[in-house]
PDB file of C-alpha atoms in Angstrom:
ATOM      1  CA  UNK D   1      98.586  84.955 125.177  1.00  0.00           C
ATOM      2  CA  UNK D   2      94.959  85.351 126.082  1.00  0.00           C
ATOM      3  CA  UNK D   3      92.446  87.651 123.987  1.00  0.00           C
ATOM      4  CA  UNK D   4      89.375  89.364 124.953  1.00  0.00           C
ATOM      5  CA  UNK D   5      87.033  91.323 122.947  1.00  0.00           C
ATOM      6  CA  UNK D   6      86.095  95.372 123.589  1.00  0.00           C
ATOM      7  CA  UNK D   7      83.438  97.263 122.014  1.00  0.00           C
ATOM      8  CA  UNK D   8      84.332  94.574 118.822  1.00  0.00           C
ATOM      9  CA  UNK D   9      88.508  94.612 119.101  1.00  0.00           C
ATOM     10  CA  UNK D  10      90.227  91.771 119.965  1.00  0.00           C
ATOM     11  CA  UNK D  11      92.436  92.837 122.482  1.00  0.00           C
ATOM     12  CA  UNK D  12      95.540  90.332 123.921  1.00  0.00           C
ATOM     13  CA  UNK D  13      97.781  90.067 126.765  1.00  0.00           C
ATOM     14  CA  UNK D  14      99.920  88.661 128.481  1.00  0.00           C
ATOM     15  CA  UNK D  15      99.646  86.932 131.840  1.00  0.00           C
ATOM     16  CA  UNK D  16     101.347  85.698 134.920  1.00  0.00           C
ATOM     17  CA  UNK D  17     101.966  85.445 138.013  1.00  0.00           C
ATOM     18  CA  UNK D  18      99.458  85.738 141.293  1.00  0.00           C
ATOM     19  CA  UNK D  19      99.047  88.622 143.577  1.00  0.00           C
ATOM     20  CA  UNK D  20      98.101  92.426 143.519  1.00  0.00           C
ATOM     21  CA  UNK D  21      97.419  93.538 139.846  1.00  0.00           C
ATOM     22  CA  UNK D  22      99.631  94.815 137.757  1.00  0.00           C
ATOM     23  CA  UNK D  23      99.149  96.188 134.408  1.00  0.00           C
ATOM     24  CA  UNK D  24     101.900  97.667 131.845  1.00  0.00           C
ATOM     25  CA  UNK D  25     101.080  99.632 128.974  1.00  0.00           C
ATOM     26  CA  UNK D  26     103.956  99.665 126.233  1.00  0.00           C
ATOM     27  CA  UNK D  27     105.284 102.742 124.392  1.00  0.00           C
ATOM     28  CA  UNK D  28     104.863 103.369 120.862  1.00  0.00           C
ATOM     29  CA  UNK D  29     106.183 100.894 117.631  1.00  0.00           C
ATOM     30  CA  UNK D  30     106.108  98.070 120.493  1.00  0.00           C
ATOM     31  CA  UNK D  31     104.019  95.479 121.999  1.00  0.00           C
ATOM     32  CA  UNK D  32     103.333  94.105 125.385  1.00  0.00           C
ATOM     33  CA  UNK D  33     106.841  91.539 124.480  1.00  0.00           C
ATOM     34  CA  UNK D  34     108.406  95.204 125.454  1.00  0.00           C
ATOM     35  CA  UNK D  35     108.049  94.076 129.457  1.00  0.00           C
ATOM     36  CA  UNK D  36     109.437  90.928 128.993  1.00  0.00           C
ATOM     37  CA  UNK D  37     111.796  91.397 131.889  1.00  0.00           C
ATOM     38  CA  UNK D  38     109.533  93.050 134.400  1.00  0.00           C
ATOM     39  CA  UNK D  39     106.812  90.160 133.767  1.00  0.00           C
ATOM     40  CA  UNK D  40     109.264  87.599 133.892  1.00  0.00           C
ATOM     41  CA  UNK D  41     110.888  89.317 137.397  1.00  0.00           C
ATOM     42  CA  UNK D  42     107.756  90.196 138.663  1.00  0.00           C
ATOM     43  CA  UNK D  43     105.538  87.138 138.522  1.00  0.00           C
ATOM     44  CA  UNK D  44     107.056  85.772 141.770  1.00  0.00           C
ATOM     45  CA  UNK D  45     104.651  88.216 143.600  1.00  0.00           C
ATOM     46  CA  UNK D  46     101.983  90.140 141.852  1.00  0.00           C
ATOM     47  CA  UNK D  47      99.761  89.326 138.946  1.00  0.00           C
ATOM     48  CA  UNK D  48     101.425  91.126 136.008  1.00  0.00           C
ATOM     49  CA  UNK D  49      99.635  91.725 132.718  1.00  0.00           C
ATOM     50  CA  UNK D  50     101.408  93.372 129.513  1.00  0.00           C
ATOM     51  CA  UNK D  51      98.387  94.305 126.663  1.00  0.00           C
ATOM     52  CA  UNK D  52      99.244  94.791 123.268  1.00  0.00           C
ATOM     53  CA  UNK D  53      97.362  97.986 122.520  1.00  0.00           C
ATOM     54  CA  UNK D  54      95.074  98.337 119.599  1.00  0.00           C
ATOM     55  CA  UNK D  55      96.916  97.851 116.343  1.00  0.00           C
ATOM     56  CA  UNK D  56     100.280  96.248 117.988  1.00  0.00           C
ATOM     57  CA  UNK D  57     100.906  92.571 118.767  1.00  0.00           C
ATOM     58  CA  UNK D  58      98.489  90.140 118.970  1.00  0.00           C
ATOM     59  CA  UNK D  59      95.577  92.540 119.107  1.00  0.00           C
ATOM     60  CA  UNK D  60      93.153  93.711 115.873  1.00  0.00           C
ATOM     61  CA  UNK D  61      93.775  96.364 114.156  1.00  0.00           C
ATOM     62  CA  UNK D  62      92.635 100.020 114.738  1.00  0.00           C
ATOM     63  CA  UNK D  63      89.818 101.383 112.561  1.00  0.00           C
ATOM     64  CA  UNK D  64      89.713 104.919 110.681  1.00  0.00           C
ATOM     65  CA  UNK D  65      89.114 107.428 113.173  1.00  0.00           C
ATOM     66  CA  UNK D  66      90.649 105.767 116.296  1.00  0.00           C
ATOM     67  CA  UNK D  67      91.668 108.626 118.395  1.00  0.00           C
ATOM     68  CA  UNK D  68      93.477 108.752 122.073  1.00  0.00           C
ATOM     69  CA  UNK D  69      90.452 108.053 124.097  1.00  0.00           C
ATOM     70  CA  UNK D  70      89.784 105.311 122.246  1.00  0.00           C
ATOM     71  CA  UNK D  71      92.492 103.691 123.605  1.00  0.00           C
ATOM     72  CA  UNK D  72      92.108 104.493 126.922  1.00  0.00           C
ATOM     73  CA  UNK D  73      88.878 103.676 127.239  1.00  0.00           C
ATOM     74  CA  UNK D  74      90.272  99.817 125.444  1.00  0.00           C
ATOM     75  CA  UNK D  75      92.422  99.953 128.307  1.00  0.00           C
ATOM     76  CA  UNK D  76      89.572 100.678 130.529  1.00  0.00           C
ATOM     77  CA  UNK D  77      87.198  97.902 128.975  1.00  0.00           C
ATOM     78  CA  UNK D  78      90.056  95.193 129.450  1.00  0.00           C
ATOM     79  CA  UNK D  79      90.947  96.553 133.087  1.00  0.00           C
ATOM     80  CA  UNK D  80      86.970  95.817 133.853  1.00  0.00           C
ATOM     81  CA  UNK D  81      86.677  92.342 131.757  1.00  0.00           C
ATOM     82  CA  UNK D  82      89.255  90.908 134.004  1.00  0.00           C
ATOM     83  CA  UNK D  83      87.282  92.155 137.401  1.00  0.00           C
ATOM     84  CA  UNK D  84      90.569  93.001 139.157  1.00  0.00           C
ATOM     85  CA  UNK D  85      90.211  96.900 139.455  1.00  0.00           C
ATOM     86  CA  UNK D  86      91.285  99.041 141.223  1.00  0.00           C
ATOM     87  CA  UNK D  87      94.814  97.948 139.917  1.00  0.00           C
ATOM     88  CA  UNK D  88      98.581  99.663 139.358  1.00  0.00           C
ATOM     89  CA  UNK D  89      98.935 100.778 135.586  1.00  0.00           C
ATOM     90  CA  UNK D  90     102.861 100.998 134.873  1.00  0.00           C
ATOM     91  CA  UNK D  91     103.290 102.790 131.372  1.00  0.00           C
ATOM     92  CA  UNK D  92     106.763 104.074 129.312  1.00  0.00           C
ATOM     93  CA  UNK D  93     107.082 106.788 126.761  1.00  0.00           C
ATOM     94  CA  UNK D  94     103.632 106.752 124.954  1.00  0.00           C
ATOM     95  CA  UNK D  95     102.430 104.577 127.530  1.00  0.00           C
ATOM     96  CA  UNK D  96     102.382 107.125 130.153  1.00  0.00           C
ATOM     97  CA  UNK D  97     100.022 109.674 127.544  1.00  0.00           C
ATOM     98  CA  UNK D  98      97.790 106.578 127.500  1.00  0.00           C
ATOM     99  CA  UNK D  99      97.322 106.226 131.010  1.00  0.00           C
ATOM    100  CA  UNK D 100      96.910 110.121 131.816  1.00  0.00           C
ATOM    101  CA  UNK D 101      94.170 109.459 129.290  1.00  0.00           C
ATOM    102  CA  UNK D 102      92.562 107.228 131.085  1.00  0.00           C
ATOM    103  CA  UNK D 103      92.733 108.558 134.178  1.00  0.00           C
ATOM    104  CA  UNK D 104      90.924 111.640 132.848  1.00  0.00           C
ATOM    105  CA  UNK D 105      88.471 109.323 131.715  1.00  0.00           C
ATOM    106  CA  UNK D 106      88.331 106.467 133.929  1.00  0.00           C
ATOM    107  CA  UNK D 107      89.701 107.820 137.673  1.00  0.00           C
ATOM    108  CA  UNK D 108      88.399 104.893 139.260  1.00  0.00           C
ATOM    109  CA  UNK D 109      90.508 102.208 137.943  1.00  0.00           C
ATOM    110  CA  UNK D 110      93.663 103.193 139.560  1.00  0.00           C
ATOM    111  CA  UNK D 111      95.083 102.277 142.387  1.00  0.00           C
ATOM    112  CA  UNK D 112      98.702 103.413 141.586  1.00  0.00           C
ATOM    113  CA  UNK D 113     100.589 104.798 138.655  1.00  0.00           C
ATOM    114  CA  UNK D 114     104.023 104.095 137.688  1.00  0.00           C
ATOM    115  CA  UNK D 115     104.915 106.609 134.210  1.00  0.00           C
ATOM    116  CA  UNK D 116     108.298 105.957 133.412  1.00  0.00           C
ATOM    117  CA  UNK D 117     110.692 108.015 130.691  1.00  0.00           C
ATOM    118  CA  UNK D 118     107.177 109.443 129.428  1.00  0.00           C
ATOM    119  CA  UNK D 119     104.868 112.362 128.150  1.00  0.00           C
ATOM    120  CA  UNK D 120     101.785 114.425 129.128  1.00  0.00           C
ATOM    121  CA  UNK D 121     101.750 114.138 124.969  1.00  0.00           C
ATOM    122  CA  UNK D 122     104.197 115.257 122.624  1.00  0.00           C
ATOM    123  CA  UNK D 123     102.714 118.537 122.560  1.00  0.00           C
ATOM    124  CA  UNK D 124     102.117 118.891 126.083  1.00  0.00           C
ATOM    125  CA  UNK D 125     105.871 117.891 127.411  1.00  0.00           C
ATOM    126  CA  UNK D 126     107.846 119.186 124.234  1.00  0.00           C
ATOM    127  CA  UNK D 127     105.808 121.624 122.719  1.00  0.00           C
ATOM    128  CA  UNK D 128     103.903 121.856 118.913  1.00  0.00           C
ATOM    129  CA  UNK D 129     107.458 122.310 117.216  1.00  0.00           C
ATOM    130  CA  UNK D 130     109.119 119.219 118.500  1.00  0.00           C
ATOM    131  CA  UNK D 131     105.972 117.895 117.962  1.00  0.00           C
ATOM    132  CA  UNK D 132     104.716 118.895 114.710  1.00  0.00           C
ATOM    133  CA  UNK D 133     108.500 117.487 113.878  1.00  0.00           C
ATOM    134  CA  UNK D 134     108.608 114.302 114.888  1.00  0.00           C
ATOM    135  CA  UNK D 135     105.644 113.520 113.320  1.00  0.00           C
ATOM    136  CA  UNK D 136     106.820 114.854 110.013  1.00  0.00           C
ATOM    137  CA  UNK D 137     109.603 112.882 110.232  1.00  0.00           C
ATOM    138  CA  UNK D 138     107.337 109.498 111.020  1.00  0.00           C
ATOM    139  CA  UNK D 139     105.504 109.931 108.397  1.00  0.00           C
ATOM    140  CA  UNK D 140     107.983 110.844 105.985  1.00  0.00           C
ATOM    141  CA  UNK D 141     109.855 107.451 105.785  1.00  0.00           C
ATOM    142  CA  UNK D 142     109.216 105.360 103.189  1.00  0.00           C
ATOM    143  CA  UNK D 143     106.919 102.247 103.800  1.00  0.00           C
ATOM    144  CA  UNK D 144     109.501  99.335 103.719  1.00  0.00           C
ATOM    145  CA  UNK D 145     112.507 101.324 105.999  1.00  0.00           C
ATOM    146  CA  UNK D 146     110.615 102.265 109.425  1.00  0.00           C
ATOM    147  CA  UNK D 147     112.794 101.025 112.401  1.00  0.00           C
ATOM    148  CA  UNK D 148     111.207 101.708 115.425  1.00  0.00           C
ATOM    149  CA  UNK D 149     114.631 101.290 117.034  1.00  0.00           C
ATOM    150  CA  UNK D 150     115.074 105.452 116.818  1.00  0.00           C
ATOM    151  CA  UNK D 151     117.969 107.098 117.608  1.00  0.00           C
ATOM    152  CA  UNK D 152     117.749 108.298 121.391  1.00  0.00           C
ATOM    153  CA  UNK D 153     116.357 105.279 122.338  1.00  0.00           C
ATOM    154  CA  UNK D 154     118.915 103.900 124.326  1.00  0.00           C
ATOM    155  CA  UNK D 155     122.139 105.697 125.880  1.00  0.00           C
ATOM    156  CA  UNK D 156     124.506 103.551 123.762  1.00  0.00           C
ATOM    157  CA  UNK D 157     123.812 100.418 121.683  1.00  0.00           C
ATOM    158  CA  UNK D 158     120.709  98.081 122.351  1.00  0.00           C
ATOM    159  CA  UNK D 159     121.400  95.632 124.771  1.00  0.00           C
ATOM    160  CA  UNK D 160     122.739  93.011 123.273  1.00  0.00           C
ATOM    161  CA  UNK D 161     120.190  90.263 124.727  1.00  0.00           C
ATOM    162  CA  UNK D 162     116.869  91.978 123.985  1.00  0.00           C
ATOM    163  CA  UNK D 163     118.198  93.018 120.401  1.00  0.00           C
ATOM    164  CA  UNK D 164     116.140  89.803 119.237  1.00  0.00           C
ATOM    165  CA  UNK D 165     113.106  90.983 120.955  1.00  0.00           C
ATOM    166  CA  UNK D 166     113.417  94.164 119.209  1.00  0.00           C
ATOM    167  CA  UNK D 167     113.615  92.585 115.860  1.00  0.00           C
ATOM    168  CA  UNK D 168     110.738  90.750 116.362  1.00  0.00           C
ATOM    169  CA  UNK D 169     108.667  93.804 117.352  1.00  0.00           C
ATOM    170  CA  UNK D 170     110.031  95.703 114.856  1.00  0.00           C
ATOM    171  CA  UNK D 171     108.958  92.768 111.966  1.00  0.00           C
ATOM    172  CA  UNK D 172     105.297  93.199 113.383  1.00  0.00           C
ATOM    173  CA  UNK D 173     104.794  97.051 113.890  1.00  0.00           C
ATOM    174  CA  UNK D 174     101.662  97.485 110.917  1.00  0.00           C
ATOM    175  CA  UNK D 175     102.297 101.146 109.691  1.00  0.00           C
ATOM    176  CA  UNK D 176      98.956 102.287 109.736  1.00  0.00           C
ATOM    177  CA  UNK D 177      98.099 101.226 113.130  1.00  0.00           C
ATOM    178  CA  UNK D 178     101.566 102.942 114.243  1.00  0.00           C
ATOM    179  CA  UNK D 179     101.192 106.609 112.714  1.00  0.00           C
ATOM    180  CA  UNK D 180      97.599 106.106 114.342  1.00  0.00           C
ATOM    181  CA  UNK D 181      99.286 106.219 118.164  1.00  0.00           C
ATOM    182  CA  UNK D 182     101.714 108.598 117.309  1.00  0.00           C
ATOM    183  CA  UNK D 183      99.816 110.941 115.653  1.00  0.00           C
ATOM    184  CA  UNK D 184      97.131 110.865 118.869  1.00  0.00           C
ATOM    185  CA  UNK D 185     100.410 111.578 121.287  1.00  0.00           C
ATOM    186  CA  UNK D 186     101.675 114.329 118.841  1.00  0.00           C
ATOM    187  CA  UNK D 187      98.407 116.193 119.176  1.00  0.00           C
ATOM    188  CA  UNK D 188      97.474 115.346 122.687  1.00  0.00           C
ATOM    189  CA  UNK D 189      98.333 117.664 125.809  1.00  0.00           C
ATOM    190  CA  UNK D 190      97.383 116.153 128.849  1.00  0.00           C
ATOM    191  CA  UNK D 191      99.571 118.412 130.917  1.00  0.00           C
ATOM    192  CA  UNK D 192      96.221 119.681 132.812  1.00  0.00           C
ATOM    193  CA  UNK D 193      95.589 115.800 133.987  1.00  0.00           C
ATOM    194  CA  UNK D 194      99.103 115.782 135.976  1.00  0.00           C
ATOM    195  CA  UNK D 195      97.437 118.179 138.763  1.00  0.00           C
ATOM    196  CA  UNK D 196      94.611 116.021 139.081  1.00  0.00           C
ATOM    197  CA  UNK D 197      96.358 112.687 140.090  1.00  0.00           C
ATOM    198  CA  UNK D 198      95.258 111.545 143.466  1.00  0.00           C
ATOM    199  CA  UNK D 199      96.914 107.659 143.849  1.00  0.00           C
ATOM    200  CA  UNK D 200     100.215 107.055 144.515  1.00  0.00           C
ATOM    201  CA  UNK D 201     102.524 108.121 141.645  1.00  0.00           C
ATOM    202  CA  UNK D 202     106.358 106.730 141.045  1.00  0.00           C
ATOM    203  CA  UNK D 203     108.471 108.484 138.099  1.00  0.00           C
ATOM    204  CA  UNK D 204     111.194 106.486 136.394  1.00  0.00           C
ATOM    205  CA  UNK D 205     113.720 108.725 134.246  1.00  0.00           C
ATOM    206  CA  UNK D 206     116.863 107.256 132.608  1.00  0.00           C
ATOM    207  CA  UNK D 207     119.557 110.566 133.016  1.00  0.00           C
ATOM    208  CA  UNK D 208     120.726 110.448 129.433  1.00  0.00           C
ATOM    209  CA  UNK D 209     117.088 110.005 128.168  1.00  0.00           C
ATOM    210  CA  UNK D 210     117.030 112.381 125.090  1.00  0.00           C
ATOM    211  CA  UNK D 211     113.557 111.225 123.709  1.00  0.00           C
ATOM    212  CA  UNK D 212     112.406 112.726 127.024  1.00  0.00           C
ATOM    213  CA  UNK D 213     114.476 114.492 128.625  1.00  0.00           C
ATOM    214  CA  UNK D 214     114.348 115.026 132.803  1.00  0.00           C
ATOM    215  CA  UNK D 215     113.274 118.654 132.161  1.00  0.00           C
ATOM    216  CA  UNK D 216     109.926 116.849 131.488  1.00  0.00           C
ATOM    217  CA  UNK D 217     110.809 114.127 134.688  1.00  0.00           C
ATOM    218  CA  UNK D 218     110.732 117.184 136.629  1.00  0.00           C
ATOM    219  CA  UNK D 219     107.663 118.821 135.291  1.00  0.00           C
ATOM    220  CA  UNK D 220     106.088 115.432 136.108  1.00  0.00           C
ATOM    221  CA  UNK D 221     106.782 115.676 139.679  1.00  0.00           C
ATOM    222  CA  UNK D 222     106.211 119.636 139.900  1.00  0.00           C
ATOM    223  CA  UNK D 223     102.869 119.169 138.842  1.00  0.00           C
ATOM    224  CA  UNK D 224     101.517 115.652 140.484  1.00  0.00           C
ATOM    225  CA  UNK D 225     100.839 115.888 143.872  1.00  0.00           C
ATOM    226  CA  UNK D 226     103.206 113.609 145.777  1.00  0.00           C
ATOM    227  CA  UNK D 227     104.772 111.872 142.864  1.00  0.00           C
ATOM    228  CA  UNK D 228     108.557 110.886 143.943  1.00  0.00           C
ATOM    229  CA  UNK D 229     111.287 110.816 140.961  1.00  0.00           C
ATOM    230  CA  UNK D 230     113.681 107.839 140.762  1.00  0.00           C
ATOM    231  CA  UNK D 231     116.106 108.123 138.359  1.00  0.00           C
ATOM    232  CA  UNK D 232     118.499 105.524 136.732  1.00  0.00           C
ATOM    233  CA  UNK D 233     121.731 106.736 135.556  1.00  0.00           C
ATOM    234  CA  UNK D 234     123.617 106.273 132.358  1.00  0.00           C
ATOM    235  CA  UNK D 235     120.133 104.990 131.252  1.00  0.00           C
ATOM    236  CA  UNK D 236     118.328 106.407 128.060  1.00  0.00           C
ATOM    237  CA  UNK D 237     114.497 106.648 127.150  1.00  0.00           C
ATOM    238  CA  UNK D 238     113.785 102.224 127.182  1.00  0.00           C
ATOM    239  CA  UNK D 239     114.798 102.245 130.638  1.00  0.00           C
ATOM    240  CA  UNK D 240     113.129  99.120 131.161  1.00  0.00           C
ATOM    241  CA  UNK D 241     115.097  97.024 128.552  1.00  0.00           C
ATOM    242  CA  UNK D 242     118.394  99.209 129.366  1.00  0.00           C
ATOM    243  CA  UNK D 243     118.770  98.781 132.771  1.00  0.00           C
ATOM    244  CA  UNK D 244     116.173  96.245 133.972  1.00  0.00           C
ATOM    245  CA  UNK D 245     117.406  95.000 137.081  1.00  0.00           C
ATOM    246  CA  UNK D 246     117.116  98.874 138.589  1.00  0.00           C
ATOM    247  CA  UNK D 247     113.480  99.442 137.099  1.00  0.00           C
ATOM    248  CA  UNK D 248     112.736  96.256 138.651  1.00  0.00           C
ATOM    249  CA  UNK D 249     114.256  97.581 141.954  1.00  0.00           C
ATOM    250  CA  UNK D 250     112.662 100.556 142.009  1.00  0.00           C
ATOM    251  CA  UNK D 251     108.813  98.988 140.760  1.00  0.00           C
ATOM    252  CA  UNK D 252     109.179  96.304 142.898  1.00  0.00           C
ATOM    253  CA  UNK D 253     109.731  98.574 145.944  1.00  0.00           C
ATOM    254  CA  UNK D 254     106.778 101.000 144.911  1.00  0.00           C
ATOM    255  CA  UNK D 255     104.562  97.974 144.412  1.00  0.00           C
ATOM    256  CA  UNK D 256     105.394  96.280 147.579  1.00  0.00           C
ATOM    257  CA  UNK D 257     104.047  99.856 149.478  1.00  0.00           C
ATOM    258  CA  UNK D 258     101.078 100.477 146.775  1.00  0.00           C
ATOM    259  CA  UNK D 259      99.634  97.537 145.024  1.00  0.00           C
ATOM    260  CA  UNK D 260      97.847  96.272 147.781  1.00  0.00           C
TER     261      UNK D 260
END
């Protein structure tokens, strides 16, 4: 894992691989372990890099106050430290709300998205009820019992062989830093930024994704100009982990028309 520092925050990642850049941003409770499979598939052709956002992983923790730009404009710093922009950003679930943050901030930086199984903000794709909810029911569980592992998550059990990565993210998800990103996507509404997208765009959906459902998938590519909708079936919201040999397929084959 290498670490850099932004505006004072250590900030790790992961890296590998040579090749057009790639860069995945990890939904929320996780880390940048989350794209195990995609760097470990990937690596063979393109430079793939996995951060651990502020607060998750490897990286410092968030202070008071941090708020949704902040992290995209994190993302932005690191993007620029490693002088390989413009670059693909690849982002799941919360992800995706951080990268349509900072490409209302930070245009430039992209040459490609990938938002996979994600939202334009809780509030934006589900509305303040669902969202308002959710968030109630974060921040209502006790201290010692949160298990990011959420009902929805997955069509049907965890997969069996990433069930120890899960663990592992689960034992280092820090509370605070957690209810920090999810408040930010519960409030945000970013659904104005999907009409402004000008780089190539790929959607990945699972069909039984209940987290985010393809009413949203379809929103997605209603409103982004050009954006083509892949979708993986009998696949829930961690598409990635789920089914990773078709996200693979499907990245891989965007990347190899878009990266470069």
């Amino acid at each position: 894992m290498d670490v850099v520092e932004i505006d004072g925050l250590r900030i790790a990642f992961r890296r590998a691989g040579n090749g057009p850049a790639v860069v995945f941003v990890h939904g929320g409770a996780e880390d940048g372990r989350a794209w195990t499979p995609q760097l470990d598939a990937l690596s063979d052709e393109f430079t793939v890099i996995a951060w651990d956002e502020p607060g998750a992983g490897g990286s410092g923790d968030v202070p008071e106050g941090f708020a949704l730009s902040d992290y995209a404009d994190h993302l932005a710093g690191l993007i620029r430290a490693l002088d390989i922009s413009p670059w693909t950003l690849v982002g799941l679930s919360w992800g995706v709300t951080v990268i349509l943050e900072l490409y209302r901030r930070h245009p430039a930086v992209a040459r490609s998205l990938v938002l996979a199984d994600g939202y334009a903000g809780w509030r934006g794709s589900l509305g303040p009820d669902e969202a308002d909810a959710r968030l109630a029911g974060l921040r209502d569980q006790p201290d010692d019992s949160f298990d990011p592992i959420l009902p929805g998550l997955f069509a049907g059990p965890p997969p069996a062989e990433f069930v120890p990565l899960l663990e592992a993210m689960s034992a280092d998800v820090r509370r605070h830093s957690m209810l920090t990103a999810l408040t930010a996507m519960a409030h945000a509404d970013l659904t104005d930024v999907l009409g402004t997208i000008q780089v190539p765009t790929q959607l990945i959906w699972g069909t039984l994704d209940v987290r985010s459902p393809l009413s949203v998938a379809h929103e997605f590519e209603r409103l982004i100009p050009g954006a083509d909708l892949a979708v993986i079936p009998d696949c829930g919201h961690v598409s990635n982990l789920e089914a990773p040999q078709a996200f693979n397929d499907i990245l891989r084959s965007f990347l190899r028309r878009h990266a470069t």
